[in-house]
XYZ file of C-alpha atoms in Angstrom:
372
model
C 95.727 68.551 -129.342
C 95.411 70.625 -126.461
C 92.803 68.188 -125.047
C 95.569 65.445 -125.309
C 98.277 68.136 -123.880
C 95.967 68.341 -120.797
C 95.441 64.416 -120.639
C 99.326 63.960 -120.705
C 99.987 66.230 -118.113
C 97.220 64.847 -115.955
C 98.494 61.260 -116.261
C 102.317 62.432 -115.310
C 101.061 64.178 -112.060
C 101.991 62.504 -109.027
C 99.761 63.542 -105.578
C 101.618 63.108 -102.121
C 97.851 62.875 -99.972
C 98.914 64.325 -96.328
C 96.338 63.314 -93.577
C 96.546 65.233 -90.245
C 96.931 62.565 -87.110
C 93.148 61.858 -85.107
C 94.591 63.440 -82.052
C 97.013 65.858 -80.832
C 99.919 62.572 -79.728
C 98.845 60.869 -83.243
C 101.255 60.627 -86.312
C 100.273 62.029 -89.856
C 100.000 59.944 -92.819
C 100.949 59.954 -96.216
C 99.843 58.525 -99.699
C 101.203 58.771 -102.985
C 99.448 58.399 -106.131
C 99.777 56.719 -108.568
C 101.269 53.950 -106.725
C 100.379 52.295 -103.475
C 103.202 53.467 -101.231
C 102.244 55.133 -97.886
C 102.936 55.410 -94.230
C 103.681 57.186 -91.431
C 105.402 60.856 -91.565
C 107.758 61.525 -93.033
C 107.929 59.927 -96.826
C 111.048 59.551 -98.988
C 112.799 63.022 -99.812
C 111.996 63.145 -103.231
C 108.026 62.652 -102.574
C 107.683 66.120 -101.148
C 108.470 67.399 -104.571
C 105.260 65.964 -105.732
C 101.724 67.964 -105.798
C 100.685 67.931 -102.168
C 97.126 67.781 -100.972
C 96.327 68.063 -97.137
C 93.502 65.655 -96.664
C 90.707 66.836 -93.715
C 89.763 63.998 -91.199
C 86.255 62.954 -91.816
C 85.002 63.389 -88.370
C 86.272 67.340 -88.351
C 84.013 68.129 -91.553
C 80.214 68.568 -92.096
C 78.352 68.022 -95.454
C 75.114 70.070 -96.517
C 72.980 70.111 -99.462
C 70.790 72.913 -99.251
C 68.447 74.845 -101.454
C 69.972 78.026 -102.594
C 68.612 81.400 -104.719
C 70.337 81.972 -107.711
C 73.292 84.299 -107.679
C 74.601 83.814 -104.001
C 77.872 85.086 -103.540
C 80.139 83.040 -101.186
C 80.101 85.590 -98.333
C 76.195 84.479 -98.288
C 76.614 81.017 -97.842
C 76.445 80.914 -94.330
C 72.896 82.370 -94.124
C 71.981 79.220 -95.427
C 73.494 77.102 -92.671
C 72.671 79.663 -89.838
C 69.848 77.040 -88.139
C 72.461 74.321 -88.762
C 75.790 75.377 -87.426
C 76.790 74.676 -83.881
C 79.119 77.845 -83.994
C 79.118 81.371 -85.354
C 80.077 81.639 -88.900
C 82.823 83.727 -88.854
C 84.614 80.399 -86.880
C 83.978 77.996 -89.875
C 85.280 77.571 -93.321
C 82.329 76.986 -96.055
C 83.513 75.421 -99.608
C 81.103 74.649 -102.344
C 81.634 71.471 -103.862
C 79.237 71.801 -106.847
C 76.378 73.513 -107.720
C 72.778 72.419 -109.013
C 69.590 73.725 -110.185
C 68.264 75.847 -106.689
C 70.745 74.079 -104.258
C 74.335 74.206 -103.275
C 76.974 71.224 -101.964
C 78.661 73.000 -98.914
C 81.600 71.475 -97.026
C 81.914 73.220 -93.383
C 84.967 73.165 -91.365
C 86.411 74.902 -88.557
C 88.532 77.667 -89.547
C 90.725 77.285 -86.003
C 91.450 73.554 -87.407
C 92.448 74.323 -91.062
C 95.040 76.920 -89.972
C 96.407 74.261 -87.179
C 97.130 72.024 -89.957
C 98.564 74.558 -92.272
C 100.697 75.663 -89.490
C 101.714 71.974 -88.924
C 102.458 71.574 -92.910
C 104.768 74.570 -92.677
C 106.707 72.921 -89.570
C 107.010 69.676 -91.567
C 108.597 71.623 -94.314
C 105.739 71.304 -96.940
C 103.211 73.726 -98.883
C 99.811 71.858 -99.964
C 98.316 73.348 -102.680
C 94.703 71.731 -102.235
C 92.677 70.847 -99.267
C 90.162 68.306 -99.646
C 87.704 66.454 -97.188
C 88.553 62.460 -96.846
C 85.165 61.640 -98.236
C 85.913 63.466 -101.321
C 88.619 60.983 -102.427
C 85.906 58.393 -102.542
C 83.954 57.934 -106.253
C 80.773 59.491 -106.820
C 78.073 57.178 -106.967
C 74.931 56.625 -109.022
C 71.614 56.720 -107.691
C 71.097 53.862 -105.158
C 74.316 52.887 -104.992
C 76.551 53.066 -101.601
C 80.528 52.773 -101.683
C 81.769 52.047 -98.194
C 85.428 52.760 -96.598
C 86.202 51.054 -93.223
C 88.794 52.105 -91.192
C 89.388 51.683 -87.113
C 88.449 55.299 -86.976
C 85.010 54.162 -88.263
C 83.454 54.351 -91.258
C 82.743 56.449 -94.305
C 80.157 55.903 -96.540
C 78.719 57.890 -99.769
C 75.380 57.025 -101.434
C 73.915 58.269 -104.632
C 70.717 60.066 -105.169
C 68.689 61.649 -107.804
C 69.879 64.611 -109.813
C 73.546 63.313 -109.158
C 73.179 64.284 -105.297
C 75.718 62.367 -102.809
C 74.688 61.566 -99.629
C 77.791 61.277 -96.836
C 77.937 59.209 -93.963
C 80.318 59.056 -91.169
C 79.488 56.122 -88.677
C 82.056 55.716 -85.719
C 82.140 51.692 -84.527
C 80.871 52.671 -81.017
C 77.464 53.407 -82.622
C 77.654 49.173 -83.991
C 75.470 48.475 -86.764
C 74.612 51.212 -89.721
C 71.267 52.617 -89.653
C 68.764 51.309 -92.387
C 69.248 52.482 -95.687
C 73.092 52.619 -95.505
C 73.856 48.922 -95.526
C 76.174 47.708 -98.900
C 75.759 44.406 -99.900
C 79.219 43.933 -99.529
C 82.302 45.722 -97.896
C 83.854 47.863 -100.959
C 86.866 48.575 -99.371
C 88.915 48.431 -95.850
C 92.301 50.042 -94.539
C 93.783 53.478 -94.332
C 93.289 54.574 -97.564
C 90.692 53.996 -100.055
C 91.391 51.160 -102.813
C 89.296 52.725 -105.264
C 89.678 56.676 -105.735
C 87.836 59.791 -107.075
C 89.317 61.411 -109.736
C 91.825 63.876 -108.001
C 92.531 66.437 -110.432
C 88.752 67.050 -110.798
C 87.994 67.820 -107.040
C 87.202 70.883 -105.842
C 89.734 72.746 -104.207
C 88.874 73.928 -100.313
C 92.275 75.698 -99.997
C 91.450 79.350 -99.448
C 94.448 81.240 -100.904
C 96.007 84.378 -101.770
C 97.016 85.581 -105.357
C 100.590 84.729 -104.253
C 100.029 80.899 -103.571
C 98.660 78.842 -106.217
C 99.155 75.209 -107.530
C 102.352 74.577 -109.197
C 100.519 73.185 -111.819
C 99.204 76.839 -112.886
C 102.676 78.334 -112.522
C 104.331 76.562 -115.367
C 103.957 77.987 -118.659
C 102.123 76.652 -121.533
C 104.121 75.281 -124.285
C 101.786 76.801 -127.077
C 103.002 77.447 -131.048
C 101.456 80.071 -132.756
C 99.045 77.957 -134.759
C 97.562 76.798 -130.973
C 97.618 80.288 -129.760
C 95.482 81.522 -132.890
C 92.858 78.147 -132.192
C 92.980 79.169 -128.495
C 92.192 83.020 -129.255
C 89.329 81.817 -131.670
C 87.988 79.352 -128.847
C 88.247 82.075 -126.527
C 85.717 84.462 -128.736
C 83.221 81.568 -129.254
C 83.074 80.867 -125.781
C 82.255 84.997 -125.209
C 79.732 84.855 -127.364
C 78.073 81.607 -125.751
C 78.696 83.441 -122.329
C 76.966 86.415 -123.393
C 73.875 84.321 -124.774
C 73.942 82.629 -121.402
C 73.561 85.443 -119.356
C 70.807 86.978 -121.569
C 69.187 83.621 -121.080
C 69.654 83.948 -117.190
C 68.346 86.917 -116.962
C 65.431 86.073 -118.421
C 65.141 83.316 -115.928
C 65.559 85.235 -112.871
C 61.848 86.411 -112.844
C 60.705 82.655 -113.157
C 62.943 81.383 -110.433
C 62.041 84.620 -108.084
C 58.166 83.643 -108.457
C 58.761 80.004 -107.808
C 60.554 80.901 -104.327
C 58.040 82.921 -103.317
C 55.114 80.551 -104.020
C 56.910 78.613 -101.334
C 58.235 81.420 -98.993
C 55.511 84.349 -99.842
C 56.565 88.096 -100.497
C 60.421 88.437 -99.637
C 62.394 91.695 -99.771
C 65.851 90.035 -100.359
C 67.774 86.951 -101.606
C 68.840 86.353 -97.866
C 65.349 86.811 -96.497
C 64.435 84.029 -99.155
C 67.482 81.630 -98.111
C 66.778 81.606 -94.453
C 62.732 81.352 -94.935
C 63.772 78.283 -97.650
C 66.531 76.718 -94.669
C 63.839 76.846 -92.340
C 61.371 75.323 -94.434
C 64.011 72.780 -95.148
C 64.901 71.714 -91.787
C 61.035 71.879 -90.977
C 60.301 68.869 -93.862
C 63.436 67.018 -92.668
C 62.251 67.302 -88.922
C 58.738 66.024 -89.531
C 59.938 63.254 -92.386
C 62.126 62.349 -90.039
C 59.260 62.003 -87.160
C 57.148 60.248 -89.538
C 59.417 57.564 -89.983
C 60.199 57.063 -86.593
C 56.459 56.252 -85.711
C 56.619 54.144 -88.757
C 58.935 52.276 -87.173
C 57.813 52.227 -83.546
C 54.386 50.856 -85.036
C 55.838 48.072 -86.468
C 57.845 47.159 -83.245
C 54.695 47.611 -80.947
C 52.614 45.226 -83.495
C 55.081 42.578 -83.495
C 55.369 42.492 -80.208
C 51.708 42.207 -79.644
C 51.032 39.689 -81.848
C 53.292 37.742 -79.645
C 51.188 38.814 -76.390
C 47.809 37.480 -76.402
C 47.384 38.994 -73.131
C 48.014 42.250 -74.157
C 46.002 44.789 -76.136
C 45.827 48.547 -77.356
C 43.390 50.956 -75.940
C 44.459 53.879 -77.262
C 47.188 55.930 -78.992
C 47.792 59.865 -79.213
C 50.141 62.009 -80.900
C 50.707 65.767 -80.168
C 53.320 66.364 -82.847
C 56.345 65.530 -80.716
C 55.031 62.582 -78.252
C 53.640 59.135 -79.583
C 51.704 57.446 -76.501
C 50.325 53.881 -76.118
C 47.940 52.897 -73.905
C 48.119 49.419 -73.406
C 45.832 47.013 -71.454
C 46.274 43.426 -70.405
C 46.564 40.984 -67.277
C 50.051 39.455 -68.050
C 53.251 41.215 -66.446
C 54.277 44.036 -68.194
C 57.735 43.575 -70.078
C 60.719 45.309 -68.072
C 61.621 48.914 -68.842
C 64.760 48.042 -70.806
C 62.501 46.480 -73.437
C 61.099 49.172 -74.442
C 64.134 51.551 -74.032
C 65.643 49.402 -76.344
C 62.406 49.569 -78.761
C 63.113 53.257 -78.730
C 66.398 53.604 -78.835
C 66.291 51.458 -82.285
C 64.489 54.442 -83.948
C 66.395 57.556 -81.955
C 63.270 58.303 -79.681
C 63.102 58.346 -75.755
C 60.505 56.442 -73.655
C 58.682 56.914 -70.315
C 56.769 54.063 -68.897
C 53.545 54.562 -66.984
C 51.896 51.724 -65.181
C 47.995 51.519 -63.666
C 47.825 48.049 -61.743
C 44.778 48.613 -60.863
C 43.060 49.299 -64.225
C 45.697 46.737 -65.953
C 46.852 49.326 -68.005
C 50.461 50.426 -69.251
C 51.169 53.853 -70.747
C 54.123 54.179 -73.230
C 55.264 57.562 -74.051
C 57.596 57.955 -76.790
C 59.470 61.202 -77.047
C 60.376 61.663 -80.593
C 63.630 63.524 -81.426
C 64.230 65.377 -84.514
C 67.094 63.856 -86.596
C 69.466 66.053 -88.847
């Protein structure tokens, strides 16, 4: 009965989504759910009585999936990102979207932006109960599946991976075609708002609030009868027993997790030190995998070009960990510099060309830039 009541309440709730303008001179936009009504601010007056959610523009948010030791507190989350953040930790707001075994899904946004948006909401006469990123509105994807939301500001995509991990990509139109691995078979949706939605009532709330500011749904008294209260009390006792059992199993598992972390990082003195070492190792592995992919793509591109140029061959290749060098020999005139620059740009690298006309040699130096 309780579950039916909760489902009915969720079904009856109306949401008013409010999105800030992309620039200071722009107009804020709104969207009502369920329904199809949307437009520029202001909406009809009675819509403001709905549950209000402030939607952060995707370009203002950063999304991370980082390894994390068990028991990490919220104030320790910045330690996981200290090598990735471009500003001091106190200048950003970090929210946890999900927790999985050994990792956290974190959403990062500049604190000044959030405060500016909330101040603007007060000026507009609304008080948001929820704070979400635009990409949270899109439905969760199964492994290997991609959902795309095309808008004038750019494309928002979510790609599912193993263990329920969700990868986000915000791709401005000025960058052209989507990168490999991010091209869906068909365009899923287009327009100022998605046509398919996640379950809004289940989305993690990124709004930092005091005890005086709670969602309207929590302020309403629950109309329980005495029998229902007894059932709820019995469920609470069972949940307490189950929680005690799980807590005991958790403490038994802590030495195993610690040994697994130290097998990777070596002996550590604290959880913070382990988090920093794990973050650094992940960054190094990501950087190396990116360079390996760049090398493979460059080798394929050069091989295709050599197949078409019978007057050219390879005299040697060298790689020092960052720069991939090809020494080509041939009797035909070499291509223009633009040819090699386009080849390098396609894989996110930079190139310099050295020609030795006496020896009929052409040296290509591809500098591989690490990808985030």
